[in-house]
C-alpha atoms as a printed R data frame, in Angstrom:
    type eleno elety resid chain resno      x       y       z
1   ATOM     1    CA   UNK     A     1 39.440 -15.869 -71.338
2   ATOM     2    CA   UNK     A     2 43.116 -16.136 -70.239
3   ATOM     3    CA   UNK     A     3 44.931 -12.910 -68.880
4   ATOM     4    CA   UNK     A     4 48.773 -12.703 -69.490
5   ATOM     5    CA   UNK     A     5 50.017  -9.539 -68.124
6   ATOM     6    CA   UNK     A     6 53.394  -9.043 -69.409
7   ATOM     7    CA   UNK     A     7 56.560  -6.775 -68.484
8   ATOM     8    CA   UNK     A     8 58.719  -5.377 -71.749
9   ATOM     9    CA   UNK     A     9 61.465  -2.911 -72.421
10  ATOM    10    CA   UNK     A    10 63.175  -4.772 -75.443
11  ATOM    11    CA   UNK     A    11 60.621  -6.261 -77.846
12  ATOM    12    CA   UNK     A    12 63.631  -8.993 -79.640
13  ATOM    13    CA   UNK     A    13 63.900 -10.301 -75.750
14  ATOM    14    CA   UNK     A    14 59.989 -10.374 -74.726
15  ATOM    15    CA   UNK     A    15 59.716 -12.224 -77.963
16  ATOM    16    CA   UNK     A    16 62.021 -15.037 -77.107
17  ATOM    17    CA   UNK     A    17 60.688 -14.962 -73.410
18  ATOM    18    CA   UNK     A    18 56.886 -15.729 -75.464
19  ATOM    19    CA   UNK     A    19 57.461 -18.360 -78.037
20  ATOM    20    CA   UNK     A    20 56.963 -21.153 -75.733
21  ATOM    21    CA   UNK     A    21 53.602 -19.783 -74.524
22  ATOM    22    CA   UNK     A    22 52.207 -18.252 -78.140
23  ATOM    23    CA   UNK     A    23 49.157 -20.534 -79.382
24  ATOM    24    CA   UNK     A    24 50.231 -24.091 -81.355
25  ATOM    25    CA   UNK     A    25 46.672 -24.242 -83.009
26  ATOM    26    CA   UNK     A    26 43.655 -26.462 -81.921
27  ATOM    27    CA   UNK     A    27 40.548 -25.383 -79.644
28  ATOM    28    CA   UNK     A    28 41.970 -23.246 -76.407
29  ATOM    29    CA   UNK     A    29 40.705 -20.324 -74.809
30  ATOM    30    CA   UNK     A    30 41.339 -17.180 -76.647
31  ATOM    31    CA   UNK     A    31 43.619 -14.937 -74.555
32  ATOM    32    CA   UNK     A    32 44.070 -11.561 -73.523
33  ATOM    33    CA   UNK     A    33 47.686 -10.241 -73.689
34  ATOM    34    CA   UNK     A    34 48.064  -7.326 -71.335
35  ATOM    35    CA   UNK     A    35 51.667  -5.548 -72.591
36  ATOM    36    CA   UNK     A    36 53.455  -3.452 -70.064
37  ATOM    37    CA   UNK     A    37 56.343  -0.908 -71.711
38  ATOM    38    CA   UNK     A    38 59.090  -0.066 -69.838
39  ATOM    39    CA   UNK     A    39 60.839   2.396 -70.564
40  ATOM    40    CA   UNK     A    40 64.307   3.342 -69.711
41  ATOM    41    CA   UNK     A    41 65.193   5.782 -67.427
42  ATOM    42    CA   UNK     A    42 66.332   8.841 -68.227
43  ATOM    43    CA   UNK     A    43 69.136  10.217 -66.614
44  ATOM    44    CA   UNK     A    44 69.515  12.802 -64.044
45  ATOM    45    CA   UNK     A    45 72.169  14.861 -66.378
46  ATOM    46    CA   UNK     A    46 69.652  14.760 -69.735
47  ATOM    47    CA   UNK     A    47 66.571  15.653 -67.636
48  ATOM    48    CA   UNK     A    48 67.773  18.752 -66.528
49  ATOM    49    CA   UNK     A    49 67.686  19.854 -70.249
50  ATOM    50    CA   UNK     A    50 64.524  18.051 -71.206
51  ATOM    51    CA   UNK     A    51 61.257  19.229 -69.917
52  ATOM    52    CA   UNK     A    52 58.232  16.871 -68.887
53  ATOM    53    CA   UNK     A    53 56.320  16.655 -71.768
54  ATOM    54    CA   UNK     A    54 59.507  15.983 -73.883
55  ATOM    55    CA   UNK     A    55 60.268  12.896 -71.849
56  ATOM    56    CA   UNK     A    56 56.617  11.565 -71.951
57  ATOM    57    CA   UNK     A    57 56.592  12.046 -76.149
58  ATOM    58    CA   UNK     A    58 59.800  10.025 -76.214
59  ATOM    59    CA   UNK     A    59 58.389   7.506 -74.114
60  ATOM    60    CA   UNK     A    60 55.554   7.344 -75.773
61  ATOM    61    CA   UNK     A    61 57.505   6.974 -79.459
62  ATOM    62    CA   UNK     A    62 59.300   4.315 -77.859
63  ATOM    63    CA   UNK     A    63 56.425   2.360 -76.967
64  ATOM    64    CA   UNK     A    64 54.867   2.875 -79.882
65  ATOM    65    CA   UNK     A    65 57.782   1.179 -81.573
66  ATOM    66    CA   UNK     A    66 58.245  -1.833 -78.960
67  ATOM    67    CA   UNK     A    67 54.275  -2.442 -79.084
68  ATOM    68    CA   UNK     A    68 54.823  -2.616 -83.040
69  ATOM    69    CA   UNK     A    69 56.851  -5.089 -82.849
70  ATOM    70    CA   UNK     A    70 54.988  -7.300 -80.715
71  ATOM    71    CA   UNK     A    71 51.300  -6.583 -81.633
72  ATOM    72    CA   UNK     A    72 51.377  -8.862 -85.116
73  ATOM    73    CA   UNK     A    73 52.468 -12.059 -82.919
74  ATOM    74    CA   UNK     A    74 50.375 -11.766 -80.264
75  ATOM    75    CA   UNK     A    75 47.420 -11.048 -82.023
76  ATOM    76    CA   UNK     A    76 46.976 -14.641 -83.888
77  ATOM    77    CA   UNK     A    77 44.017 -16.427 -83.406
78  ATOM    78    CA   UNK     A    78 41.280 -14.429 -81.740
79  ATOM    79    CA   UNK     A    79 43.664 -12.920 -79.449
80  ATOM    80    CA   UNK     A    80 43.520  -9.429 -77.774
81  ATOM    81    CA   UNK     A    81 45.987  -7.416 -77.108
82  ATOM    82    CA   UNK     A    82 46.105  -4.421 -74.606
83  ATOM    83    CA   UNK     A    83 48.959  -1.853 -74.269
84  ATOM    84    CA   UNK     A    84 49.633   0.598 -71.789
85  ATOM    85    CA   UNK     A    85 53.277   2.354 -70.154
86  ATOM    86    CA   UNK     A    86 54.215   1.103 -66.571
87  ATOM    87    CA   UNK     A    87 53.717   4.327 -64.565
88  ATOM    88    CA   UNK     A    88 54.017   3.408 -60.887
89  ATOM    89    CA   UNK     A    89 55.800   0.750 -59.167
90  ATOM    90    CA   UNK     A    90 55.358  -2.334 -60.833
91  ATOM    91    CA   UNK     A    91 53.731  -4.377 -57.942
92  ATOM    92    CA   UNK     A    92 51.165  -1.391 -58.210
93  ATOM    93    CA   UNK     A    93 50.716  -1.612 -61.751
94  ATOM    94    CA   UNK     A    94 50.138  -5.714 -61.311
95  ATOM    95    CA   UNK     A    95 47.644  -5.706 -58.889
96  ATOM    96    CA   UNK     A    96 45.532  -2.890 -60.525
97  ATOM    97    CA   UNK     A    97 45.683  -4.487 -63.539
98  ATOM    98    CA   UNK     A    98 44.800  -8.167 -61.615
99  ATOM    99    CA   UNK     A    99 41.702  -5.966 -59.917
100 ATOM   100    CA   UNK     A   100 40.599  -4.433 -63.609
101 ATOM   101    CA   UNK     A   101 40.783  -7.544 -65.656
102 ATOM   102    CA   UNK     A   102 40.603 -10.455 -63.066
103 ATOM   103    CA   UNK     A   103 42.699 -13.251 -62.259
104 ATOM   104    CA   UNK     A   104 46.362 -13.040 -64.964
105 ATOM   105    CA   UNK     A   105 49.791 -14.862 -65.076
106 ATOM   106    CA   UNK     A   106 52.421 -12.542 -64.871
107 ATOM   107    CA   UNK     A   107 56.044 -12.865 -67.015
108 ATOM   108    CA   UNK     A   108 58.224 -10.298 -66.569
109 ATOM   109    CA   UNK     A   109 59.928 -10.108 -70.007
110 ATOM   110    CA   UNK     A   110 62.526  -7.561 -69.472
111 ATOM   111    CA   UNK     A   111 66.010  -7.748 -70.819
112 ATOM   112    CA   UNK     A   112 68.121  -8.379 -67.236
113 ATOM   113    CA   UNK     A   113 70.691  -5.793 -67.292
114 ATOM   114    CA   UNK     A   114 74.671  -6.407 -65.704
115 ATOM   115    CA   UNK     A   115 74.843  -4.325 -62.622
116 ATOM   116    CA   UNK     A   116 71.575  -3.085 -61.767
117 ATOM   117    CA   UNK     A   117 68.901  -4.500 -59.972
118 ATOM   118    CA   UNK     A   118 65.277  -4.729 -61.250
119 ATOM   119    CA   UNK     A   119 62.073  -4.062 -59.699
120 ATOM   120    CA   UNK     A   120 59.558  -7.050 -58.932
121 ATOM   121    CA   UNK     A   121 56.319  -7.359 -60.258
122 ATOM   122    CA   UNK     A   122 55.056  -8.853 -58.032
123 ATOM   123    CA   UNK     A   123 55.008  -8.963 -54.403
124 ATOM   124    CA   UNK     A   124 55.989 -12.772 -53.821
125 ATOM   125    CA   UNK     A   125 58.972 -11.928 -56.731
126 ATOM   126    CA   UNK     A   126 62.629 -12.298 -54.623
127 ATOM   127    CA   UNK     A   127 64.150  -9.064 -55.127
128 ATOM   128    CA   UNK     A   128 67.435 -10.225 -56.779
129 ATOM   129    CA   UNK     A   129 70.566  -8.700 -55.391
130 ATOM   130    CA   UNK     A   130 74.004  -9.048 -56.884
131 ATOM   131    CA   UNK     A   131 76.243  -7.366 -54.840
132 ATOM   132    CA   UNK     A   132 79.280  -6.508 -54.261
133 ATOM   133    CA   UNK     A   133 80.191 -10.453 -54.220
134 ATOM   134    CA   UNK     A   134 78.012 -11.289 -57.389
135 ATOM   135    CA   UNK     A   135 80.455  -8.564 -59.010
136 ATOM   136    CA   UNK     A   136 83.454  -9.680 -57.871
137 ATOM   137    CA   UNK     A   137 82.484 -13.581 -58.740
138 ATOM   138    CA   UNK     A   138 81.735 -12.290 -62.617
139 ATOM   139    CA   UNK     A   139 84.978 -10.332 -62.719
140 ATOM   140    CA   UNK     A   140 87.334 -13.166 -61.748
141 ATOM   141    CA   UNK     A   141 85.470 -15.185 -64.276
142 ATOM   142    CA   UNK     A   142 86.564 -12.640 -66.671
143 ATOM   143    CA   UNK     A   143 89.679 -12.974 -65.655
144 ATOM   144    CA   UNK     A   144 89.818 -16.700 -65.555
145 ATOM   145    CA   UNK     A   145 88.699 -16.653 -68.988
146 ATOM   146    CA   UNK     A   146 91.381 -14.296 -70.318
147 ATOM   147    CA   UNK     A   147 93.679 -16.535 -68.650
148 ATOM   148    CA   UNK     A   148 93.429 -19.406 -70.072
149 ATOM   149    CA   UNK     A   149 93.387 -18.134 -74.017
């Protein structure tokens, strides 16, 4: 059996990311999808109003509503599907899951986001950095593009 461990927090963008690897039909090796959620953040100014168990019974509505989405495509064919919320770091949260289920390809599915940085899942992942020059690059393209309408 095949393990896929796979990162989400937008179910529209992890589906795009897993057309190209859903079955085409014919005799393969079922698989076993292993689906990540993650969450957004809350932040700093709404958890001071919200207490724990709030913020754990959104996430957990928000899963439930990402997982929904994805659960009827991945589960074509004789394959499994497995769910769970990231809840550590997400190198952490790979190689637990690699030690509980065996050898899996990782795809990070997660919807890249302008101006912040995301967290590898692995450890051999290059930690992208824009900075301050990645910034400035996509703001005179802006501006470039303004220009010349």
């Amino acid at each position: 059996m095949d393990n896929i461990i796979v990162y989400v927090d937008d179910a529209a963008y992890a589906l795009q990311m897993l057309q190209p690897m859903l079955p085409a039909g014919g005799a393969r090796n079922p698989t076993r999808w292993i689906v990540v959620g993650c969450a957004p953040r809350v932040t700093h100014r709404v958890s001071k109003w919200v207490t724990h168990s709030a913020r754990e019974s959104w996430r957990g509505k928000w899963a439930e509503k990402v997982f929904a989405q994805l659960m009827p495509v991945l589960e074509k064919e004789g394959d499994t599907v497995l769910t769970q919320l990231a809840q550590t770091t997400l190198i952490t949260q790979t190689e637990s899951l690699i030690k509980q289920h065996g050898a899996a390809r990782v795809l990070d599915a997660r919807r890249p986001k302008f101006g912040q940085d995301m967290q590898p899942v692995t450890a051999s992942q290059a930690q992208e950095s824009h900075g301050v020059l990645g910034y400035a690059t996509a703001l005179a393209s802006a501006g470039l593009l303004v220009a010349t309408d």
